[in-house]
Amino acid sequence: MANSLKVEFQFDFGSPNAYLAEKALPGIERRTGVKFEYVPVLLGGVFKATNNLSPFESLRGIRNKPEYQALETRRFIRRHDITTFKPNPFFPVNTLMLMRGAVAARFEGMFEPYFRAAYHHMWEEPKKMDDPEIFRTAFTSSGIDIDRLIARAQQDDVKKKLIDLTGDAVARGAFGSPTFFVGEEMFFGKDQLRDVEDSIVEQTGQAAKKA
């Protein structure tokens, strides 16, 4: 019954917190038997639709809070033994190309290698991934047929799908990244992963009892 529960990880490659959170998902999958569905959304679109600001903007000029959030990030990295993360010196990066590419990769059956390459070039060997030439060279170096995906990403169905996924996320309550849905329950932020896992256990346990 565990596998009948829909569990979503809504991500934008531009969010460092989404990168860090994703590193913890395989452990949750192992412990619960549930597979996360990876759902690309355009974070800029989410912010615009909700009148929200990125932490990069909202924390500017505030005393103590940015330092505390940096401390929490270091704690999260230690807790989950993440050794690959490097801050992107070009942050914030416009992710429209990257996110359309993710949708195109899904349509073309290339999602997993594309996803790993995108995260690698954003947060492991960080680059200015909104520069078209750097974008193309980076994915080519990872063995991705990026010209195929660039062409596919220009198609109307890809553009519409990304808009629809982003709009659906907002309609269901999303306002930032990373956002998780466990069935109908929403959780925001990498620090909610313990609650995400608890909700999976609770909901799959209830389903098993009812069955």
CSV table of N, CA and C in Angstrom, one decimal, residues 50-181:
chain,number,residue,atom,x,y,z
A,50,THR,N,2.6,34.7,-5.9
A,50,THR,CA,2.3,34.8,-4.4
A,50,THR,C,2.7,36.1,-3.8
A,51,ASN,N,3.3,37.0,-4.6
A,51,ASN,CA,3.9,38.2,-4.1
A,51,ASN,C,4.9,38.0,-3.0
A,52,ASN,N,5.7,36.9,-3.2
A,52,ASN,CA,6.7,36.5,-2.3
A,52,ASN,C,8.1,37.0,-2.8
A,53,LEU,N,9.1,37.0,-1.9
A,53,LEU,CA,10.4,37.4,-2.3
A,53,LEU,C,11.3,36.2,-1.9
A,54,SER,N,12.4,36.1,-2.7
A,54,SER,CA,13.4,35.1,-2.4
A,54,SER,C,14.1,35.5,-1.1
A,55,PRO,N,14.7,34.6,-0.3
A,55,PRO,CA,15.5,35.0,0.8
A,55,PRO,C,16.6,35.9,0.5
A,56,PHE,N,17.2,35.8,-0.7
A,56,PHE,CA,18.3,36.7,-1.2
A,56,PHE,C,17.8,38.1,-1.1
A,57,GLU,N,16.5,38.4,-1.4
A,57,GLU,CA,16.0,39.7,-1.4
A,57,GLU,C,15.4,40.1,0.0
A,58,SER,N,14.6,39.1,0.6
A,58,SER,CA,13.9,39.4,1.8
A,58,SER,C,14.8,39.6,3.0
A,59,LEU,N,16.0,39.0,3.0
A,59,LEU,CA,16.9,39.1,4.1
A,59,LEU,C,17.9,40.2,4.0
A,60,ARG,N,17.9,40.9,2.9
A,60,ARG,CA,18.9,41.9,2.7
A,60,ARG,C,18.7,43.0,3.7
A,61,GLY,N,19.8,43.3,4.4
A,61,GLY,CA,19.8,44.4,5.4
A,61,GLY,C,19.3,44.0,6.8
A,62,ILE,N,18.8,42.8,6.9
A,62,ILE,CA,18.3,42.3,8.2
A,62,ILE,C,19.5,41.8,9.1
A,63,ARG,N,19.5,42.1,10.4
A,63,ARG,CA,20.5,41.7,11.3
A,63,ARG,C,20.2,40.4,11.9
A,64,ASN,N,21.2,39.5,12.0
A,64,ASN,CA,21.2,38.2,12.7
A,64,ASN,C,20.4,37.1,12.0
A,65,LYS,N,19.3,37.4,11.4
A,65,LYS,CA,18.5,36.3,10.7
A,65,LYS,C,19.3,35.6,9.6
A,66,PRO,N,20.0,36.3,8.7
A,66,PRO,CA,20.8,35.6,7.7
A,66,PRO,C,21.9,34.7,8.3
A,67,GLU,N,22.5,35.2,9.4
A,67,GLU,CA,23.6,34.5,10.0
A,67,GLU,C,23.0,33.2,10.6
A,68,TYR,N,21.8,33.3,11.2
A,68,TYR,CA,21.2,32.1,11.8
A,68,TYR,C,20.8,31.1,10.7
A,69,GLN,N,20.3,31.6,9.6
A,69,GLN,CA,19.9,30.7,8.6
A,69,GLN,C,21.1,30.0,8.0
A,70,ALA,N,22.2,30.7,7.9
A,70,ALA,CA,23.5,30.1,7.5
A,70,ALA,C,23.9,29.0,8.5
A,71,LEU,N,23.7,29.3,9.8
A,71,LEU,CA,24.0,28.3,10.8
A,71,LEU,C,23.2,27.0,10.6
A,72,GLU,N,21.9,27.2,10.4
A,72,GLU,CA,21.0,26.1,10.2
A,72,GLU,C,21.3,25.3,9.0
A,73,THR,N,21.8,26.0,7.9
A,73,THR,CA,22.2,25.3,6.7
A,73,THR,C,23.5,24.4,7.0
A,74,ARG,N,24.4,24.9,7.8
A,74,ARG,CA,25.6,24.1,8.2
A,74,ARG,C,25.2,22.9,9.0
A,75,ARG,N,24.2,23.1,9.9
A,75,ARG,CA,23.8,22.0,10.7
A,75,ARG,C,23.1,20.9,9.8
A,76,PHE,N,22.3,21.4,8.9
A,76,PHE,CA,21.6,20.4,7.9
A,76,PHE,C,22.7,19.6,7.1
A,77,ILE,N,23.7,20.3,6.6
A,77,ILE,CA,24.7,19.7,5.9
A,77,ILE,C,25.5,18.7,6.7
A,78,ARG,N,25.7,19.0,8.0
A,78,ARG,CA,26.4,18.0,8.9
A,78,ARG,C,25.5,16.8,9.1
A,79,ARG,N,24.2,17.1,9.4
A,79,ARG,CA,23.3,16.0,9.8
A,79,ARG,C,23.2,15.0,8.7
A,80,HIS,N,23.2,15.5,7.5
A,80,HIS,CA,23.0,14.6,6.3
A,80,HIS,C,24.3,14.2,5.6
A,81,ASP,N,25.4,14.6,6.2
A,81,ASP,CA,26.7,14.3,5.7
A,81,ASP,C,26.8,14.6,4.2
A,82,ILE,N,26.5,15.9,3.9
A,82,ILE,CA,26.5,16.4,2.5
A,82,ILE,C,27.9,17.0,2.2
A,83,THR,N,28.6,16.4,1.3
A,83,THR,CA,30.0,16.8,1.0
A,83,THR,C,30.2,17.5,-0.3
A,84,THR,N,29.1,17.5,-1.1
A,84,THR,CA,29.3,18.0,-2.5
A,84,THR,C,28.9,19.5,-2.7
A,85,PHE,N,28.2,20.1,-1.7
A,85,PHE,CA,27.6,21.4,-1.9
A,85,PHE,C,28.6,22.5,-1.9
A,86,LYS,N,28.5,23.4,-2.9
A,86,LYS,CA,29.3,24.6,-3.0
A,86,LYS,C,28.4,25.8,-3.4
A,87,PRO,N,28.4,26.9,-2.6
A,87,PRO,CA,27.6,28.0,-3.0
A,87,PRO,C,27.9,28.5,-4.4
A,88,ASN,N,26.9,28.9,-5.1
A,88,ASN,CA,27.1,29.3,-6.5
A,88,ASN,C,27.4,30.8,-6.5
A,89,PRO,N,28.6,31.2,-6.9
A,89,PRO,CA,29.0,32.6,-6.8
A,89,PRO,C,28.2,33.6,-7.7
A,90,PHE,N,27.4,33.0,-8.7
A,90,PHE,CA,26.6,33.7,-9.6
A,90,PHE,C,25.1,33.8,-9.2
A,91,PHE,N,24.8,33.3,-8.0
A,91,PHE,CA,23.5,33.3,-7.4
A,91,PHE,C,23.0,34.8,-7.2
A,92,PRO,N,21.7,35.1,-7.5
A,92,PRO,CA,20.7,34.2,-8.0
A,92,PRO,C,20.8,34.0,-9.6
A,93,VAL,N,20.5,32.8,-10.0
A,93,VAL,CA,20.6,32.5,-11.4
A,93,VAL,C,19.2,32.4,-12.0
A,94,ASN,N,18.9,33.0,-13.2
A,94,ASN,CA,17.6,32.9,-13.8
A,94,ASN,C,17.5,31.4,-14.4
A,95,THR,N,16.5,30.7,-13.9
A,95,THR,CA,16.4,29.3,-14.2
A,95,THR,C,15.4,28.9,-15.3
A,96,LEU,N,15.0,29.9,-16.0
A,96,LEU,CA,13.9,29.5,-17.0
A,96,LEU,C,14.4,28.4,-18.0
A,97,MET,N,15.7,28.6,-18.5
A,97,MET,CA,16.2,27.6,-19.4
A,97,MET,C,16.3,26.2,-18.7
A,98,LEU,N,16.8,26.3,-17.5
A,98,LEU,CA,17.1,25.0,-16.8
A,98,LEU,C,15.7,24.3,-16.5
A,99,MET,N,14.7,25.0,-16.1
A,99,MET,CA,13.4,24.4,-15.8
A,99,MET,C,12.7,23.9,-17.0
A,100,ARG,N,12.7,24.7,-18.1
A,100,ARG,CA,12.1,24.2,-19.4
A,100,ARG,C,12.9,23.0,-19.8
A,101,GLY,N,14.2,23.0,-19.6
A,101,GLY,CA,15.0,21.8,-20.0
A,101,GLY,C,14.6,20.6,-19.2
A,102,ALA,N,14.2,20.8,-17.9
A,102,ALA,CA,13.8,19.6,-17.1
A,102,ALA,C,12.5,19.0,-17.6
A,103,VAL,N,11.5,19.9,-18.0
A,103,VAL,CA,10.3,19.4,-18.6
A,103,VAL,C,10.5,18.7,-19.9
A,104,ALA,N,11.4,19.3,-20.7
A,104,ALA,CA,11.7,18.7,-22.0
A,104,ALA,C,12.4,17.3,-21.8
A,105,ALA,N,13.3,17.2,-20.8
A,105,ALA,CA,14.0,16.0,-20.5
A,105,ALA,C,13.0,14.9,-20.0
A,106,ARG,N,12.0,15.3,-19.3
A,106,ARG,CA,10.9,14.4,-18.9
A,106,ARG,C,10.2,13.9,-20.1
A,107,PHE,N,9.8,14.7,-21.0
A,107,PHE,CA,9.1,14.3,-22.2
A,107,PHE,C,10.0,13.4,-23.1
A,108,GLU,N,11.3,13.6,-23.0
A,108,GLU,CA,12.2,12.9,-23.9
A,108,GLU,C,12.8,11.6,-23.2
A,109,GLY,N,12.4,11.3,-22.0
A,109,GLY,CA,12.9,10.2,-21.3
A,109,GLY,C,14.4,10.4,-20.9
A,110,MET,N,14.8,11.6,-20.6
A,110,MET,CA,16.2,11.9,-20.2
A,110,MET,C,16.2,12.6,-18.9
A,111,PHE,N,15.2,12.5,-18.1
A,111,PHE,CA,15.1,13.3,-16.9
A,111,PHE,C,16.2,13.1,-15.9
A,112,GLU,N,16.4,11.8,-15.5
A,112,GLU,CA,17.4,11.5,-14.4
A,112,GLU,C,18.8,12.0,-14.7
A,113,PRO,N,19.4,11.7,-15.9
A,113,PRO,CA,20.7,12.3,-16.1
A,113,PRO,C,20.7,13.8,-16.3
A,114,TYR,N,19.7,14.4,-16.8
A,114,TYR,CA,19.6,15.8,-16.9
A,114,TYR,C,19.5,16.5,-15.5
A,115,PHE,N,18.7,15.9,-14.7
A,115,PHE,CA,18.5,16.4,-13.3
A,115,PHE,C,19.8,16.4,-12.6
A,116,ARG,N,20.6,15.3,-12.6
A,116,ARG,CA,21.8,15.2,-11.9
A,116,ARG,C,22.9,16.2,-12.5
A,117,ALA,N,22.9,16.3,-13.8
A,117,ALA,CA,23.8,17.2,-14.4
A,117,ALA,C,23.5,18.7,-14.0
A,118,ALA,N,22.2,19.0,-14.0
A,118,ALA,CA,21.9,20.4,-13.7
A,118,ALA,C,22.3,20.7,-12.3
A,119,TYR,N,22.0,19.8,-11.3
A,119,TYR,CA,22.4,20.1,-10.0
A,119,TYR,C,23.9,20.1,-9.8
A,120,HIS,N,24.6,19.3,-10.6
A,120,HIS,CA,26.1,19.3,-10.5
A,120,HIS,C,26.6,20.7,-10.9
A,121,HIS,N,26.1,21.2,-12.0
A,121,HIS,CA,26.7,22.5,-12.5
A,121,HIS,C,26.1,23.7,-11.8
A,122,MET,N,25.1,23.5,-11.0
A,122,MET,CA,24.6,24.6,-10.2
A,122,MET,C,25.2,24.7,-8.8
A,123,TRP,N,25.4,23.5,-8.2
A,123,TRP,CA,25.7,23.5,-6.8
A,123,TRP,C,26.9,22.6,-6.4
A,124,GLU,N,27.5,22.0,-7.4
A,124,GLU,CA,28.7,21.1,-7.0
A,124,GLU,C,30.0,21.7,-7.7
A,125,GLU,N,29.8,22.0,-9.0
A,125,GLU,CA,30.9,22.8,-9.7
A,125,GLU,C,30.2,24.0,-10.3
A,126,PRO,N,29.8,25.0,-9.4
A,126,PRO,CA,28.9,26.0,-9.8
A,126,PRO,C,29.3,26.9,-11.0
A,127,LYS,N,28.3,27.1,-11.8
A,127,LYS,CA,28.6,27.9,-13.0
A,127,LYS,C,27.4,28.9,-13.2
A,128,LYS,N,27.6,29.9,-14.1
A,128,LYS,CA,26.5,30.8,-14.4
A,128,LYS,C,25.6,30.2,-15.5
A,129,MET,N,24.7,29.4,-15.0
A,129,MET,CA,23.9,28.5,-15.8
A,129,MET,C,22.7,29.2,-16.5
A,130,ASP,N,22.6,30.6,-16.4
A,130,ASP,CA,21.7,31.3,-17.3
A,130,ASP,C,22.4,31.9,-18.5
A,131,ASP,N,23.7,31.7,-18.6
A,131,ASP,CA,24.4,32.0,-19.8
A,131,ASP,C,24.3,30.9,-20.8
A,132,PRO,N,23.7,31.2,-22.0
A,132,PRO,CA,23.4,30.1,-22.9
A,132,PRO,C,24.6,29.2,-23.3
A,133,GLU,N,25.7,29.9,-23.5
A,133,GLU,CA,26.9,29.1,-24.0
A,133,GLU,C,27.5,28.3,-22.8
A,134,ILE,N,27.5,28.8,-21.6
A,134,ILE,CA,28.0,28.1,-20.5
A,134,ILE,C,27.0,26.9,-20.2
A,135,PHE,N,25.7,27.2,-20.3
A,135,PHE,CA,24.7,26.1,-20.1
A,135,PHE,C,24.9,25.0,-21.1
A,136,ARG,N,25.1,25.3,-22.4
A,136,ARG,CA,25.3,24.3,-23.4
A,136,ARG,C,26.6,23.5,-23.2
A,137,THR,N,27.7,24.2,-22.9
A,137,THR,CA,29.0,23.5,-22.7
A,137,THR,C,28.9,22.6,-21.4
A,138,ALA,N,28.3,23.1,-20.4
A,138,ALA,CA,28.2,22.3,-19.1
A,138,ALA,C,27.5,21.0,-19.3
A,139,PHE,N,26.3,21.1,-20.0
A,139,PHE,CA,25.5,19.8,-20.2
A,139,PHE,C,26.2,18.9,-21.2
A,140,THR,N,26.9,19.4,-22.2
A,140,THR,CA,27.6,18.6,-23.1
A,140,THR,C,28.7,17.9,-22.4
A,141,SER,N,29.4,18.5,-21.5
A,141,SER,CA,30.5,17.9,-20.7
A,141,SER,C,30.0,16.8,-19.8
A,142,SER,N,28.7,16.8,-19.5
A,142,SER,CA,28.1,15.7,-18.7
A,142,SER,C,27.5,14.6,-19.6
A,143,GLY,N,27.7,14.7,-20.9
A,143,GLY,CA,27.2,13.7,-21.8
A,143,GLY,C,25.7,13.8,-22.1
A,144,ILE,N,25.1,14.9,-21.9
A,144,ILE,CA,23.7,15.2,-22.2
A,144,ILE,C,23.6,15.7,-23.7
A,145,ASP,N,22.6,15.1,-24.4
A,145,ASP,CA,22.3,15.6,-25.8
A,145,ASP,C,21.5,16.9,-25.6
A,146,ILE,N,22.3,18.0,-25.2
A,146,ILE,CA,21.6,19.2,-24.8
A,146,ILE,C,21.0,20.0,-26.0
A,147,ASP,N,21.5,19.8,-27.2
A,147,ASP,CA,20.9,20.5,-28.4
A,147,ASP,C,19.5,19.9,-28.6
A,148,ARG,N,19.4,18.7,-28.4
A,148,ARG,CA,18.0,18.0,-28.6
A,148,ARG,C,17.1,18.6,-27.6
A,149,LEU,N,17.5,18.8,-26.3
A,149,LEU,CA,16.7,19.3,-25.3
A,149,LEU,C,16.4,20.8,-25.4
A,150,ILE,N,17.4,21.6,-25.9
A,150,ILE,CA,17.2,23.0,-26.1
A,150,ILE,C,16.1,23.2,-27.2
A,151,ALA,N,16.2,22.4,-28.2
A,151,ALA,CA,15.1,22.5,-29.3
A,151,ALA,C,13.8,22.1,-28.7
A,152,ARG,N,13.8,21.0,-28.0
A,152,ARG,CA,12.5,20.5,-27.4
A,152,ARG,C,11.9,21.5,-26.4
A,153,ALA,N,12.8,22.2,-25.7
A,153,ALA,CA,12.3,23.2,-24.7
A,153,ALA,C,11.6,24.4,-25.3
A,154,GLN,N,11.8,24.6,-26.6
A,154,GLN,CA,11.2,25.7,-27.3
A,154,GLN,C,9.7,25.4,-27.8
A,155,GLN,N,9.4,24.1,-27.6
A,155,GLN,CA,8.0,23.7,-28.1
A,155,GLN,C,7.0,24.2,-27.1
A,156,ASP,N,5.8,24.5,-27.7
A,156,ASP,CA,4.7,25.1,-26.9
A,156,ASP,C,4.3,24.2,-25.7
A,157,ASP,N,4.3,22.9,-26.0
A,157,ASP,CA,3.8,21.9,-25.0
A,157,ASP,C,4.7,21.9,-23.8
A,158,VAL,N,6.0,22.1,-24.0
A,158,VAL,CA,6.9,22.2,-22.8
A,158,VAL,C,6.7,23.4,-22.0
A,159,LYS,N,6.6,24.6,-22.7
A,159,LYS,CA,6.4,25.8,-22.1
A,159,LYS,C,5.1,25.8,-21.3
A,160,LYS,N,4.0,25.3,-21.9
A,160,LYS,CA,2.7,25.2,-21.2
A,160,LYS,C,2.8,24.3,-20.0
A,161,LYS,N,3.5,23.2,-20.1
A,161,LYS,CA,3.6,22.2,-19.0
A,161,LYS,C,4.2,22.9,-17.8
A,162,LEU,N,5.3,23.6,-18.0
A,162,LEU,CA,6.0,24.3,-16.9
A,162,LEU,C,5.1,25.3,-16.3
A,163,ILE,N,4.4,26.1,-17.1
A,163,ILE,CA,3.4,27.1,-16.5
A,163,ILE,C,2.3,26.4,-15.7
A,164,ASP,N,1.8,25.3,-16.3
A,164,ASP,CA,0.7,24.5,-15.6
A,164,ASP,C,1.2,23.9,-14.2
A,165,LEU,N,2.4,23.3,-14.2
A,165,LEU,CA,3.0,22.8,-13.0
A,165,LEU,C,3.2,23.9,-11.9
A,166,THR,N,3.7,25.0,-12.4
A,166,THR,CA,3.9,26.1,-11.5
A,166,THR,C,2.6,26.7,-10.9
A,167,GLY,N,1.6,26.8,-11.8
A,167,GLY,CA,0.3,27.3,-11.4
A,167,GLY,C,-0.4,26.3,-10.4
A,168,ASP,N,-0.3,25.0,-10.7
A,168,ASP,CA,-0.9,24.0,-9.9
A,168,ASP,C,-0.2,24.1,-8.5
A,169,ALA,N,1.1,24.3,-8.4
A,169,ALA,CA,1.8,24.3,-7.1
A,169,ALA,C,1.2,25.5,-6.3
A,170,VAL,N,1.1,26.6,-6.9
A,170,VAL,CA,0.6,27.8,-6.2
A,170,VAL,C,-0.9,27.6,-5.7
A,171,ALA,N,-1.7,27.0,-6.6
A,171,ALA,CA,-3.1,26.7,-6.3
A,171,ALA,C,-3.2,25.8,-5.1
A,172,ARG,N,-2.2,24.9,-4.9
A,172,ARG,CA,-2.3,24.0,-3.8
A,172,ARG,C,-1.6,24.5,-2.5
A,173,GLY,N,-1.1,25.7,-2.6
A,173,GLY,CA,-0.5,26.4,-1.4
A,173,GLY,C,0.9,26.7,-1.4
A,174,ALA,N,1.7,26.4,-2.5
A,174,ALA,CA,3.1,26.6,-2.5
A,174,ALA,C,3.4,28.1,-2.6
A,175,PHE,N,4.5,28.5,-2.0
A,175,PHE,CA,5.0,29.9,-2.1
A,175,PHE,C,6.5,30.0,-2.2
A,176,GLY,N,7.2,28.9,-2.2
A,176,GLY,CA,8.6,28.9,-2.3
A,176,GLY,C,9.2,27.5,-2.6
A,177,SER,N,10.5,27.3,-2.3
A,177,SER,CA,11.2,26.1,-2.7
A,177,SER,C,12.2,25.7,-1.6
A,178,PRO,N,12.3,24.4,-1.2
A,178,PRO,CA,11.5,23.3,-1.7
A,178,PRO,C,10.1,23.1,-1.0
A,179,THR,N,9.2,22.6,-1.8
A,179,THR,CA,7.9,22.3,-1.3
A,179,THR,C,7.7,20.8,-1.5
A,180,PHE,N,7.1,20.2,-0.5
A,180,PHE,CA,6.7,18.8,-0.5
A,180,PHE,C,5.2,18.6,-0.3
A,181,PHE,N,4.7,17.6,-1.1
A,181,PHE,CA,3.3,17.2,-0.8
A,181,PHE,C,3.3,15.7,-0.5
